[in-house]
Short mmCIF file of C-alpha atoms in Angstrom, two decimals:
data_model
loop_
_atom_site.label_atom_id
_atom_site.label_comp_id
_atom_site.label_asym_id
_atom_site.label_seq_id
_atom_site.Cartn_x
_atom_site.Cartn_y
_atom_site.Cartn_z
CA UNK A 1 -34.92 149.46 157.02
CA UNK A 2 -34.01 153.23 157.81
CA UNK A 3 -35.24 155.34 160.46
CA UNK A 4 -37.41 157.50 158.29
CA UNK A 5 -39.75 154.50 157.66
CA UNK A 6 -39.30 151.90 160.20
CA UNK A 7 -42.66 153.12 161.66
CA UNK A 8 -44.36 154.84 158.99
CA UNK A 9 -47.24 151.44 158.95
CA UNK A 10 -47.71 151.74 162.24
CA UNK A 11 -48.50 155.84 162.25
CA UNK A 12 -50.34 155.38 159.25
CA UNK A 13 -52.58 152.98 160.49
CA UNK A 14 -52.94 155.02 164.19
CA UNK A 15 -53.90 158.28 161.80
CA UNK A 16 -56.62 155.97 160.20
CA UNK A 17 -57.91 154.52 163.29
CA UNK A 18 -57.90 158.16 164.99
CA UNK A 19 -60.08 159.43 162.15
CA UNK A 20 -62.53 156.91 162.06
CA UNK A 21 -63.05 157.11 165.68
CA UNK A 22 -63.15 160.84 165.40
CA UNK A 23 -66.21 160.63 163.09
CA UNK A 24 -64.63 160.93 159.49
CA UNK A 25 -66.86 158.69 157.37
CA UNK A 26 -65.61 156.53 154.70
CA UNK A 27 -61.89 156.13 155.52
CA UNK A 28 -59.66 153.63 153.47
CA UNK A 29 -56.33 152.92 154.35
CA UNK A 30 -55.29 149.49 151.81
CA UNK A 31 -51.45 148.58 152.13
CA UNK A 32 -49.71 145.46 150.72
CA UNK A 33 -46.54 144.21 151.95
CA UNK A 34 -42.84 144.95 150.07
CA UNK A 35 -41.80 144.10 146.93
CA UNK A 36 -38.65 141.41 147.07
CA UNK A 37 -35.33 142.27 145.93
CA UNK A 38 -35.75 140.40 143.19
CA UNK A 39 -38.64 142.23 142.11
CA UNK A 40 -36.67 145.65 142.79
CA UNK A 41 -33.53 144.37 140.75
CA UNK A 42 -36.21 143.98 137.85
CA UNK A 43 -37.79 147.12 138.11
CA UNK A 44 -34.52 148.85 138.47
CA UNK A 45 -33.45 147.03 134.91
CA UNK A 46 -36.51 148.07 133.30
CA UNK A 47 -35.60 151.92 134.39
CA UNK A 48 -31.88 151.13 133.47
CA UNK A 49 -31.24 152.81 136.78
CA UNK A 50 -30.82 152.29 140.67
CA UNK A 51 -34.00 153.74 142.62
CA UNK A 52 -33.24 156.38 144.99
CA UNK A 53 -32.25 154.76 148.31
CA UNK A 54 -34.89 155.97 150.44
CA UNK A 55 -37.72 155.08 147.38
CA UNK A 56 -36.01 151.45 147.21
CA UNK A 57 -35.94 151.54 151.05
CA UNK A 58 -39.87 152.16 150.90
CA UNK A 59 -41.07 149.76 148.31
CA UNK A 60 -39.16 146.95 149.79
CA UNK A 61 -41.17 147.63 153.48
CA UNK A 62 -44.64 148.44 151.74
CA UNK A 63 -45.22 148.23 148.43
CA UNK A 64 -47.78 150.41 148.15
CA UNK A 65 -50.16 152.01 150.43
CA UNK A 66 -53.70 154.03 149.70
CA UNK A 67 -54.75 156.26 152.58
CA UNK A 68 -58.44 158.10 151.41
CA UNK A 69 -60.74 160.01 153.16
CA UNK A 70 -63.46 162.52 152.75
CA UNK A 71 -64.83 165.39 155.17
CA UNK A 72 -68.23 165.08 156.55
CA UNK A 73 -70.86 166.90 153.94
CA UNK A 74 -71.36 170.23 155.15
CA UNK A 75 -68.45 170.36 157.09
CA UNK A 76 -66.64 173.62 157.58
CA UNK A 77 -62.81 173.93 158.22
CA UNK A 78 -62.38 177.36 159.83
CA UNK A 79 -61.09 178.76 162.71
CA UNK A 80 -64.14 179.08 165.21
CA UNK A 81 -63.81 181.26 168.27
CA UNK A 82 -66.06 184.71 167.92
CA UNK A 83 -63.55 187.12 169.08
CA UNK A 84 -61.28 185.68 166.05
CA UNK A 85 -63.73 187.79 164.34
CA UNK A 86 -63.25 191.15 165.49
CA UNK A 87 -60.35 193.02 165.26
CA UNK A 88 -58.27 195.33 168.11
CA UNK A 89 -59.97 198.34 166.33
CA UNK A 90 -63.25 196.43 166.35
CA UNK A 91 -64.06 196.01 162.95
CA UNK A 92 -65.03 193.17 161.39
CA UNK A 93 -62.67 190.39 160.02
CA UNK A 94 -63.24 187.40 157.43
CA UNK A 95 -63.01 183.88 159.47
CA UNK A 96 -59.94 182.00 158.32
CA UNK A 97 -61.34 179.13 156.46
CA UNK A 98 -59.70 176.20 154.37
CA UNK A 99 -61.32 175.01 151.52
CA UNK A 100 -60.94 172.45 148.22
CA UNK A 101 -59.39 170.06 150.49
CA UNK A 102 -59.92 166.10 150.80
CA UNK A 103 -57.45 163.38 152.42
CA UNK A 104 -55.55 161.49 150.12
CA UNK A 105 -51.92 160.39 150.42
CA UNK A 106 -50.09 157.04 149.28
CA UNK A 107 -47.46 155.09 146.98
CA UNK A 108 -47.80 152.61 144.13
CA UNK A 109 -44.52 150.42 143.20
CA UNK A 110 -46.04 149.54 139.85
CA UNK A 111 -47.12 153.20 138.73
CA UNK A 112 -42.71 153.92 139.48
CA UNK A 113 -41.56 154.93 135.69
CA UNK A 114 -40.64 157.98 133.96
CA UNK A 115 -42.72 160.54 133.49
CA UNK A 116 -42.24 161.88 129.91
CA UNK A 117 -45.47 163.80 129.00
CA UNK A 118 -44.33 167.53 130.09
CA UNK A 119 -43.83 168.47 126.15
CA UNK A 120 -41.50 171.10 125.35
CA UNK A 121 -39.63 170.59 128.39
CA UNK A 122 -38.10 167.56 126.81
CA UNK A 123 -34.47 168.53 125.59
CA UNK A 124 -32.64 165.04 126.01
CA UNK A 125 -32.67 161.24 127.04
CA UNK A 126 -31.61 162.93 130.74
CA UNK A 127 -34.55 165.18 130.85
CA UNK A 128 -36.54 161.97 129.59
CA UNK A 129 -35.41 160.09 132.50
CA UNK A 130 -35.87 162.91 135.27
CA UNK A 131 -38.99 162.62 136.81
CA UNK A 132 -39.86 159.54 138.72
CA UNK A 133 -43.96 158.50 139.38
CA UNK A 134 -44.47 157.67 142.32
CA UNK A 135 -48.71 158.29 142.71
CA UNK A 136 -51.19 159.85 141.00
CA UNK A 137 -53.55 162.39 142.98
CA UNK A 138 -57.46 162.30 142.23
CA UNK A 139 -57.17 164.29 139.45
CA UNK A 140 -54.92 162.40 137.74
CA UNK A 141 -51.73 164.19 138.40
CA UNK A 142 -48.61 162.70 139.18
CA UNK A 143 -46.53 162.82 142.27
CA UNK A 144 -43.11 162.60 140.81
CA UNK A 145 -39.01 162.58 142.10
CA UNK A 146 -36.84 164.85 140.49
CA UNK A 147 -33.74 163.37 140.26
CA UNK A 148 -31.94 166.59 138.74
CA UNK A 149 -32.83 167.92 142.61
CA UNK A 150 -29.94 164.39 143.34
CA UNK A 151 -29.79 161.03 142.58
CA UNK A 152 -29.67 159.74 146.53
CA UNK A 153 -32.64 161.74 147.85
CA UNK A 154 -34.54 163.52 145.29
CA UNK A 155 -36.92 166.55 145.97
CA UNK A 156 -40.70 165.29 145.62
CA UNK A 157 -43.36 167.51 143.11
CA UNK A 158 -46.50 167.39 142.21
CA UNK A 159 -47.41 168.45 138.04
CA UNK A 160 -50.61 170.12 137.51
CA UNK A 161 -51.65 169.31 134.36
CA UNK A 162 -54.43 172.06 134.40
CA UNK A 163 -51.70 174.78 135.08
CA UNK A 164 -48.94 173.08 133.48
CA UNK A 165 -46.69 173.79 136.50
CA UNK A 166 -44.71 171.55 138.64
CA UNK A 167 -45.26 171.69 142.21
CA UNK A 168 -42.24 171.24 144.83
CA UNK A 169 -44.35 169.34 147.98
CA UNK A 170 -41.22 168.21 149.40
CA UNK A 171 -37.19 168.50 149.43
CA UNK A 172 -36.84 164.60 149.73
CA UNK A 173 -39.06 161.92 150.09
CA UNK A 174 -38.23 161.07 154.03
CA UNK A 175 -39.65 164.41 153.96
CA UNK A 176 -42.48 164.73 151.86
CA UNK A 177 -44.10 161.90 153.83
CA UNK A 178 -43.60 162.95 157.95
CA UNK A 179 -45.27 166.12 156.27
CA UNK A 180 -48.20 164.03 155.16
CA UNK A 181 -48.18 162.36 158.35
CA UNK A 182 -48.41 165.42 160.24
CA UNK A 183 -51.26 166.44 157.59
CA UNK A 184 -52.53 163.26 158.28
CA UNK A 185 -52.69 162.46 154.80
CA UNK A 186 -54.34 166.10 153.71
CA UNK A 187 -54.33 166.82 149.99
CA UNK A 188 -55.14 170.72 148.52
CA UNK A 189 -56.45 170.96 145.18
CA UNK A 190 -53.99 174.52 145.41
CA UNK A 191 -50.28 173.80 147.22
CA UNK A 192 -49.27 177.65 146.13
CA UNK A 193 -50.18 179.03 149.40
CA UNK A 194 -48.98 176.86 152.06
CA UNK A 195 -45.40 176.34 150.95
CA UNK A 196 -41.87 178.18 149.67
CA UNK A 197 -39.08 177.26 147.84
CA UNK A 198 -38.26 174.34 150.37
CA UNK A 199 -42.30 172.66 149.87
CA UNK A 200 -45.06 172.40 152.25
CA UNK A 201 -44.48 174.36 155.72
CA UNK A 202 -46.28 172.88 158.08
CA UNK A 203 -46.52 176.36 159.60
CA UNK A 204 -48.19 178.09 157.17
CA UNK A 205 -51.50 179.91 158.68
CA UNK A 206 -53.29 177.53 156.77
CA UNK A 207 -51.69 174.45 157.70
CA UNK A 208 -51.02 175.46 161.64
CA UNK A 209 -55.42 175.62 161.10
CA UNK A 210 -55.91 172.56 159.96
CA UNK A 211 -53.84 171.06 162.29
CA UNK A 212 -55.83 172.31 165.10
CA UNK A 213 -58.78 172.14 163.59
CA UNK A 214 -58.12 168.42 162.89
CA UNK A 215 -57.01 168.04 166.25
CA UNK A 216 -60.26 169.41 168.10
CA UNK A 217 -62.55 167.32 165.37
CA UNK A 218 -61.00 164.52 166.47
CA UNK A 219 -60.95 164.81 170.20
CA UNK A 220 -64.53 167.22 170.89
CA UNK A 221 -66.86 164.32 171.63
CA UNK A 222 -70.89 165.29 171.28
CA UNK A 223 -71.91 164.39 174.54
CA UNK A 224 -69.10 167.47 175.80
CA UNK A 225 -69.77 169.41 173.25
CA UNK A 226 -74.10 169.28 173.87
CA UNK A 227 -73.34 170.67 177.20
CA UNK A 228 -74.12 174.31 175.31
CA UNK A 229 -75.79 175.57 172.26
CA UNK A 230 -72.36 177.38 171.57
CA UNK A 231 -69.83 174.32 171.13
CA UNK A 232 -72.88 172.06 169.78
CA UNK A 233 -73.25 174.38 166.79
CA UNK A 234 -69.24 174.71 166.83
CA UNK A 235 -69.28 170.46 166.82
CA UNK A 236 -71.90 170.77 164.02
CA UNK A 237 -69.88 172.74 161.75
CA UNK A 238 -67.02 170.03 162.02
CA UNK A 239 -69.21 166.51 161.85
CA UNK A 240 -72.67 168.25 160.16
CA UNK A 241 -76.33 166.43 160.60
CA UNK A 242 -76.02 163.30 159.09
CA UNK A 243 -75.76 161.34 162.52
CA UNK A 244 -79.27 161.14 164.53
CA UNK A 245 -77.40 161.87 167.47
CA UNK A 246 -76.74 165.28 166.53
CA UNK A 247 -80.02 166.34 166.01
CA UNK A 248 -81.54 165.08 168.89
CA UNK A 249 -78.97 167.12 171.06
CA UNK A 250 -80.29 170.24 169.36
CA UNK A 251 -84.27 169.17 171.04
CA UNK A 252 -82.70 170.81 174.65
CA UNK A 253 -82.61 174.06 173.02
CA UNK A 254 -85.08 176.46 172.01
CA UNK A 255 -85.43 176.70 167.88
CA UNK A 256 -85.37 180.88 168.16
CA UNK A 257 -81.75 180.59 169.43
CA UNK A 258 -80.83 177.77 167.66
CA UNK A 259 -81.82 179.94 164.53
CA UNK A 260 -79.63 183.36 165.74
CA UNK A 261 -76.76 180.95 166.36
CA UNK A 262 -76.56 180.51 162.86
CA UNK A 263 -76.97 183.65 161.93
CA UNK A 264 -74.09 184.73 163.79
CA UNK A 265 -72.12 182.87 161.32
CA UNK A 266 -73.93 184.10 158.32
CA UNK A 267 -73.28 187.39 159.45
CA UNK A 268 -69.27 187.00 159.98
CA UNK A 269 -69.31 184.66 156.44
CA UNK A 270 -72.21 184.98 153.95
CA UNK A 271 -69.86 182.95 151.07
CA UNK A 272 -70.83 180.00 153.13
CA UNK A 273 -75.16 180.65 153.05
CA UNK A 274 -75.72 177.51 151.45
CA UNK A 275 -73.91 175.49 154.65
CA UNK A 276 -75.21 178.08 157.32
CA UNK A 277 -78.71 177.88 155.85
CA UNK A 278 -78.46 173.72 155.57
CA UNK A 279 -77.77 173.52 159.31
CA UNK A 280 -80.57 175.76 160.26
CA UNK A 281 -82.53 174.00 158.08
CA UNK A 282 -81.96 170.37 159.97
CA UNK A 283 -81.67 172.28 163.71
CA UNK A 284 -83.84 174.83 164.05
CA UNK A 285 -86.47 174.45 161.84
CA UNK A 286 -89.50 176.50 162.64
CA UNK A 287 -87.38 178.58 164.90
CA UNK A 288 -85.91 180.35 161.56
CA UNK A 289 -89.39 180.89 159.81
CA UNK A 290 -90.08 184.84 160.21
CA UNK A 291 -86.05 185.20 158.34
CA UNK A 292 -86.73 182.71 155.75
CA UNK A 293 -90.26 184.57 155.20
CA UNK A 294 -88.06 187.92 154.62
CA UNK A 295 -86.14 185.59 152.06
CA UNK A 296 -88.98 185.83 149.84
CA UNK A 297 -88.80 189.70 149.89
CA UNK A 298 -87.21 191.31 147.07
CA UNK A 299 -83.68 192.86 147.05
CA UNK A 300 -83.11 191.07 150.65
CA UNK A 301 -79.78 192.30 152.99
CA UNK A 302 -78.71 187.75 152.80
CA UNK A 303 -79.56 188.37 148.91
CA UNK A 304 -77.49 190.72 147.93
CA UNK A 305 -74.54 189.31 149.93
CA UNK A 306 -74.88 186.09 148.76
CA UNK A 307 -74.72 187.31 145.21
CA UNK A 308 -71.67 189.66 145.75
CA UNK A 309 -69.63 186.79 147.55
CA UNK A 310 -69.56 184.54 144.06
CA UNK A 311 -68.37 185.40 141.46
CA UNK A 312 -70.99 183.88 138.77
CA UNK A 313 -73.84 185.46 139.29
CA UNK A 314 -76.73 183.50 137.34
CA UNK A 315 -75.11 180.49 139.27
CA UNK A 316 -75.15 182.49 142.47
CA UNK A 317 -79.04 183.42 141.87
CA UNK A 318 -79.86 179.21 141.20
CA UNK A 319 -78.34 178.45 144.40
CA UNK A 320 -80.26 180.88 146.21
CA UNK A 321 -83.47 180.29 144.76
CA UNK A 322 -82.57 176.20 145.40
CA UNK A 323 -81.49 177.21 149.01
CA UNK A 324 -85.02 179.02 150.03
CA UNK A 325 -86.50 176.53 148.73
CA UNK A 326 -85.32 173.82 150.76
CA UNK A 327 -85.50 176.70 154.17
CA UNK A 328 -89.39 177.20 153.16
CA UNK A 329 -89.71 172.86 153.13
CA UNK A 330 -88.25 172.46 156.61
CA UNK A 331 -88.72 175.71 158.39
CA UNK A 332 -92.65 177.12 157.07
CA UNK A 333 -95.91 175.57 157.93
CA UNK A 334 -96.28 173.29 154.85
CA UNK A 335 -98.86 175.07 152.87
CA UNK A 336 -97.35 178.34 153.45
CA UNK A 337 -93.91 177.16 151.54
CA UNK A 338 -95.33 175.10 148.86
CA UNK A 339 -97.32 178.22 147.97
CA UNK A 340 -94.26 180.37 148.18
CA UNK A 341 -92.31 178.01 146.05
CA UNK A 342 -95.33 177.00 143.23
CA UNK A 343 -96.08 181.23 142.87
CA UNK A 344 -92.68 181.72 142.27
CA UNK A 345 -91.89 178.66 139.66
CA UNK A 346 -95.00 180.08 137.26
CA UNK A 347 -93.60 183.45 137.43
CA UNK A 348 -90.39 182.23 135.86
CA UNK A 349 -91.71 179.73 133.41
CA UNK A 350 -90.07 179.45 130.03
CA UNK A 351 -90.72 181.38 126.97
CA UNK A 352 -93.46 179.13 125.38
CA UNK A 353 -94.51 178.64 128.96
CA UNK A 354 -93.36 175.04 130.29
CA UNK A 355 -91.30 174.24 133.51
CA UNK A 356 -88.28 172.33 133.28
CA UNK A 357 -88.12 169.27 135.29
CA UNK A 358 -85.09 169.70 136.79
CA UNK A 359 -85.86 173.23 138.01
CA UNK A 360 -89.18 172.14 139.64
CA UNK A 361 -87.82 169.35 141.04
CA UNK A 362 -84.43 171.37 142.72
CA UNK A 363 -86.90 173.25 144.66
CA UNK A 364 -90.01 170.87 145.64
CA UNK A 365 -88.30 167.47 146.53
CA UNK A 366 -87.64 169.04 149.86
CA UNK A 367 -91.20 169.14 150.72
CA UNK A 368 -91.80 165.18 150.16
CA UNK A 369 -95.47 165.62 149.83
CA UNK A 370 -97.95 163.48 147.98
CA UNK A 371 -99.77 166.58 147.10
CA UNK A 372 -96.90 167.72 144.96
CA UNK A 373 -97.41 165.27 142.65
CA UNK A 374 -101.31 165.99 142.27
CA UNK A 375 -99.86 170.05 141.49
CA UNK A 376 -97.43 168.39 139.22
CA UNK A 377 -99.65 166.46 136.99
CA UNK A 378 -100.68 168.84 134.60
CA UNK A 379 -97.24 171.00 133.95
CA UNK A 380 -95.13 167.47 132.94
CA UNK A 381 -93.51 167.29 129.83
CA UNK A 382 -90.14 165.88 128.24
CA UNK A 383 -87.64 165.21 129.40
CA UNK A 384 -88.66 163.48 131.88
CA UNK A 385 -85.59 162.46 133.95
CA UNK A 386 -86.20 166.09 136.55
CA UNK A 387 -90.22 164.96 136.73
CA UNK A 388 -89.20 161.32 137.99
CA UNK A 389 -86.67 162.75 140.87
CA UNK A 390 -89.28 165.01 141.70
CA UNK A 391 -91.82 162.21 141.53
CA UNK A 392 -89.67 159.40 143.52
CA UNK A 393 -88.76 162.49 146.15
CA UNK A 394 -92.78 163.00 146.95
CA UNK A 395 -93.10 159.90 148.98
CA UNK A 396 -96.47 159.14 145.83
CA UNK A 397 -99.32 157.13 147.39
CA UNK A 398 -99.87 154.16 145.64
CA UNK A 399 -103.02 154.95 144.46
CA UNK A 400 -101.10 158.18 142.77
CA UNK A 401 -98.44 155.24 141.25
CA UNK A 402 -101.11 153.24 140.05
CA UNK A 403 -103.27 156.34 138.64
CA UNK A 404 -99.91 157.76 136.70
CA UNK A 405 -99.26 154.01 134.94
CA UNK A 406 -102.71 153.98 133.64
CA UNK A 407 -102.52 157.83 132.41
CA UNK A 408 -101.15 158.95 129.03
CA UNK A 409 -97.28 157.51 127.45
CA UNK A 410 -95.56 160.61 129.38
CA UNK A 411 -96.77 160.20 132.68
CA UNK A 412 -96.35 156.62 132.40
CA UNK A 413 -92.72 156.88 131.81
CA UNK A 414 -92.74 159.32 134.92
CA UNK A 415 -94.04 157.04 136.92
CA UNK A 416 -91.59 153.78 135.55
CA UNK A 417 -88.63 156.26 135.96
CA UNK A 418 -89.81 157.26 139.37
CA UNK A 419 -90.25 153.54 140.85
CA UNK A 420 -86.68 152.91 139.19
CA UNK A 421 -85.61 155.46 141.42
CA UNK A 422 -87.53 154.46 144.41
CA UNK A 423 -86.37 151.02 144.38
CA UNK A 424 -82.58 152.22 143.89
CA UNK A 425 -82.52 154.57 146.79
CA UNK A 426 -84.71 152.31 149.40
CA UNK A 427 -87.40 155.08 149.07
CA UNK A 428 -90.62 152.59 148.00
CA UNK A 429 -93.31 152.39 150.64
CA UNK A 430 -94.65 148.86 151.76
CA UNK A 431 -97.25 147.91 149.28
CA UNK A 432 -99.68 145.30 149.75
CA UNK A 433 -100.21 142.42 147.52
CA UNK A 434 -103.37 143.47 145.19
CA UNK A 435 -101.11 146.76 145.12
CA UNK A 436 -97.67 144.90 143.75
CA UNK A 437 -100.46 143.00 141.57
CA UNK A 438 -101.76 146.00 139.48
CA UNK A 439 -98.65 147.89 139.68
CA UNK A 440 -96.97 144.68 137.56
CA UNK A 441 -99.66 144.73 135.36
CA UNK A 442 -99.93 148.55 134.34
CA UNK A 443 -96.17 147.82 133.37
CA UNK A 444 -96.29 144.82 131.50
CA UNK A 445 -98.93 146.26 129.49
CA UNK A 446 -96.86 149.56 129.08
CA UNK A 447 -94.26 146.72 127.84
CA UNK A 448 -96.10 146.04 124.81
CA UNK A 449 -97.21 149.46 123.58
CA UNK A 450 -93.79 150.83 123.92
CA UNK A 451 -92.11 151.32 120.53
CA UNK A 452 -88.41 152.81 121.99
CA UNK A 453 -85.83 150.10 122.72
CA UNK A 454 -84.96 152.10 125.97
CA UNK A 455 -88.15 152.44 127.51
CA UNK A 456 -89.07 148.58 127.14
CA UNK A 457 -85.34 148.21 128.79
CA UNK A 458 -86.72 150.48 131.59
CA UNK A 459 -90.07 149.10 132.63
CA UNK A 460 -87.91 145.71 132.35
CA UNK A 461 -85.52 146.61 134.88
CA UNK A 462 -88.15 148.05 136.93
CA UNK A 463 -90.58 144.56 136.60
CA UNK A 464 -87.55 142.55 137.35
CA UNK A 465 -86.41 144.49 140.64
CA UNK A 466 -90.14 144.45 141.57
CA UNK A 467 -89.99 140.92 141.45
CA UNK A 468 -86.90 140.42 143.15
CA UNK A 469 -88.55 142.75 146.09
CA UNK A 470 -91.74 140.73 146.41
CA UNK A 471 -89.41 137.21 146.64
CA UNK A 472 -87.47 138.78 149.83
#
């Protein structure tokens, strides 16, 4: 075994361990032991040539390893500190942020073979017989060797089948993985502005920030970092909401500051609204209520930004509309932003006057009232797929379940869509027996008046996970 991998299983599994107990969900790391020689001596027969030493070297001590993992949602990888945002002359500067990024880095002994399907570029049996697979990234492109770079120690690329480029990562593979193990097994979607004609630099602006940015996820702990609104917000922007912890941390502070926190950071980076306005959402909650009431104002300062920081408008406007939405849900007295909300989805009805279920239901699931569907009831139509979400979402009484099955065809398919969804995402409320009784019933006879072959499949399904609910 050389020196370049003697240790790699060992680092590879530390980096694994050190992210999971950092607080990056879903981490895989998968490795199988080395292929024998014998198995090498085949593989090299079926390529009709000896693998590059350190590749041979590799396979033989792991055969092939999958290291995966995925940011926390709403996670922001920038660099933090407020004065990063002004300059000596005291203007104003855009924060340094890294996006399109997830954690993916491994090898596959059984993907090794030529990689052919680059066109054009194909001149002769050499040029056939150039590029070397090692992986393929998530989106399908391949990690290759170029053994025109030289036949002991070949420079490692990456094709982009989108932009029908190849991509030099590495100048040997020794190389191109002690750079993913300083990475930690980082993968960007764009390599074009981290590296040079020698690959990645680790010591690119962009890289150096992830690196410390990694480094401070993985060693701020929450009970440290709760000791001030300041570095809670800065540990929320690195591990988001999703952990109970987090949010109870935010109850020592009061929701007025928790709000101007946050809009700090909108201020210094309005591209990232949608994120900011999340977190303020979860955190501070009525504490935000007099901005998201100046939300609803036409031709707003946050409006206007948001829309001239993307560069598709329409889509901009959607997200924004979407966004206040969910702000009104979680930071409005209840009735105050379900008004807000219902007055502005019948001003912008279609042209022979219906909603769209997907619409409505983008921008009232947040509210998970009953009283939603009661508003709801009269506005349904086809499809129906946006009215069930919306339906499922509005935590539905069962007297409002029972009431919809025993309505007209539509709203019974609403409803059988609805508990479909319910029962898939752990979202149906205890029911009593009588209740399970009638509920069964209103299906079954829904089963026989049903004429499509996909709506009897449906209430099926749904009759048949009902069941298997009432037998736990």
């Amino acid at each position: 075994m050389t020196v370049h991998f003697a240790h790699i299983l060992e680092k590879l599994g530390g980096i694994a361990e050190r992210l999971r107990q950092g607080g990056m969900p879903d981490v895989v790391y998968q490795w199988t032991k080395g292929i024998s020689e014998e198995e090498l001596t085949e593989l090299e027969e079926r390529l009709q040539i000896p693998l590059p030493a350190s590749l041979s070297e590799l396979i033989k001590r792991c055969g092939s390893l999958h290291l995966l993992w995925c940011l926390p949602q709403h996670c922001i990888v920038a660099d933090e500190p407020a004065c990063s945002y002004e300059s000596s002359n005291g203007l104003k500067q855009k924060p340094n942020i890294l996006d399109d990024i997830t954690g993916e880095f491994g090898w596959n002994h059984e993907y090794i073979s030529y990689f052919t399907s680059y066109g054009e570029n194909t001149d002769s049996a050499a040029d056939e017989q150039r590029y070397l697979i090692l992986n393929y990234n998530g989106a399908g492109d391949p990690i290759l060797l170029d053994r025109a770079t030289s036949a002991t120690e070949p420079a490692v690329f990456c094709y982009e089948h989108e932009l029908d480029r190849f991509m030099l990562l590495a100048e040997s593979l020794p190389t191109y993985i002690e750079t993913m193990l300083a990475l930690h097994g980082l993968w960007l979607w764009d390599w074009s502005n981290v590296s040079d004609e020698l690959g990645i630099q680790l010591d690119s602006p962009r890289l150096q920030l992830w690196q410390r940015w990694l480094n401070t996820f993985c060693t701020m702990k929450l009970e440290d970092a709760a000791r001030s609104l300041e570095t809670l917000i800065h540990y929320t922007t690195m591990h988001g909401v999703d952990h109970p912890a987090v949010l109870q941390a935010f109850q020592a502070y009061d929701p007025k500051d928790i709000f101007l926190a946050w809009e700090q950071r909108i201020q210094r980076n309005p591209a990232q609204f949608a994120t900011w306005a999340f977190f303020i959402g979860e955190t501070a909650g009525i504490g935000a209520a007099d901005w998201v009431r100046s939300l609803w104002e036409p031709d707003t300062d946050i409006t206007q930004a948001w829309n001239s920081s993307a560069s598709n408008n329409i889509h901009a406007e959607r997200a924004f509309v979407s966004t206040r939405a969910y702000l009104s849900a979680r930071c409005l007295p209840e009735q105050e932003g379900l008004e807000n909300v219902y007055n502005d989805l019948m001003q912008h009805t279609a042209k022979d006057g219906k909603l769209e279920g997907y619409t409505v239901s983008g921008q009232l699931q947040h509210f998970h009232l009953p009283q939603v569907i009661d508003w709801m009831r009269d506005k349904v139509n086809h499809p129906v797929d946006g009215w069930a979400v919306l339906f499922a979402y509005s935590r539905p009484t069962a007297e409002q379940v029972i009431e919809w099955l025993f309505s007209s065809e539509l709203h019974q398919k609403i409803a059988t869509e609805a508990l479909d969804i319910m029962i898939q995402r752990d979202l149906l409320p205890g029911l009593e027996a009588d209740v399970w009784a009638s509920i069964s019933n209103l299906l079954h006879a829904s089963l026989q008046l049903v004429m499509l072959k996909k709506d009897k499949r449906r209430i099926e399904a749904v009759l048949e996970q009902l069941s298997d609910l009432k037998l736990r």
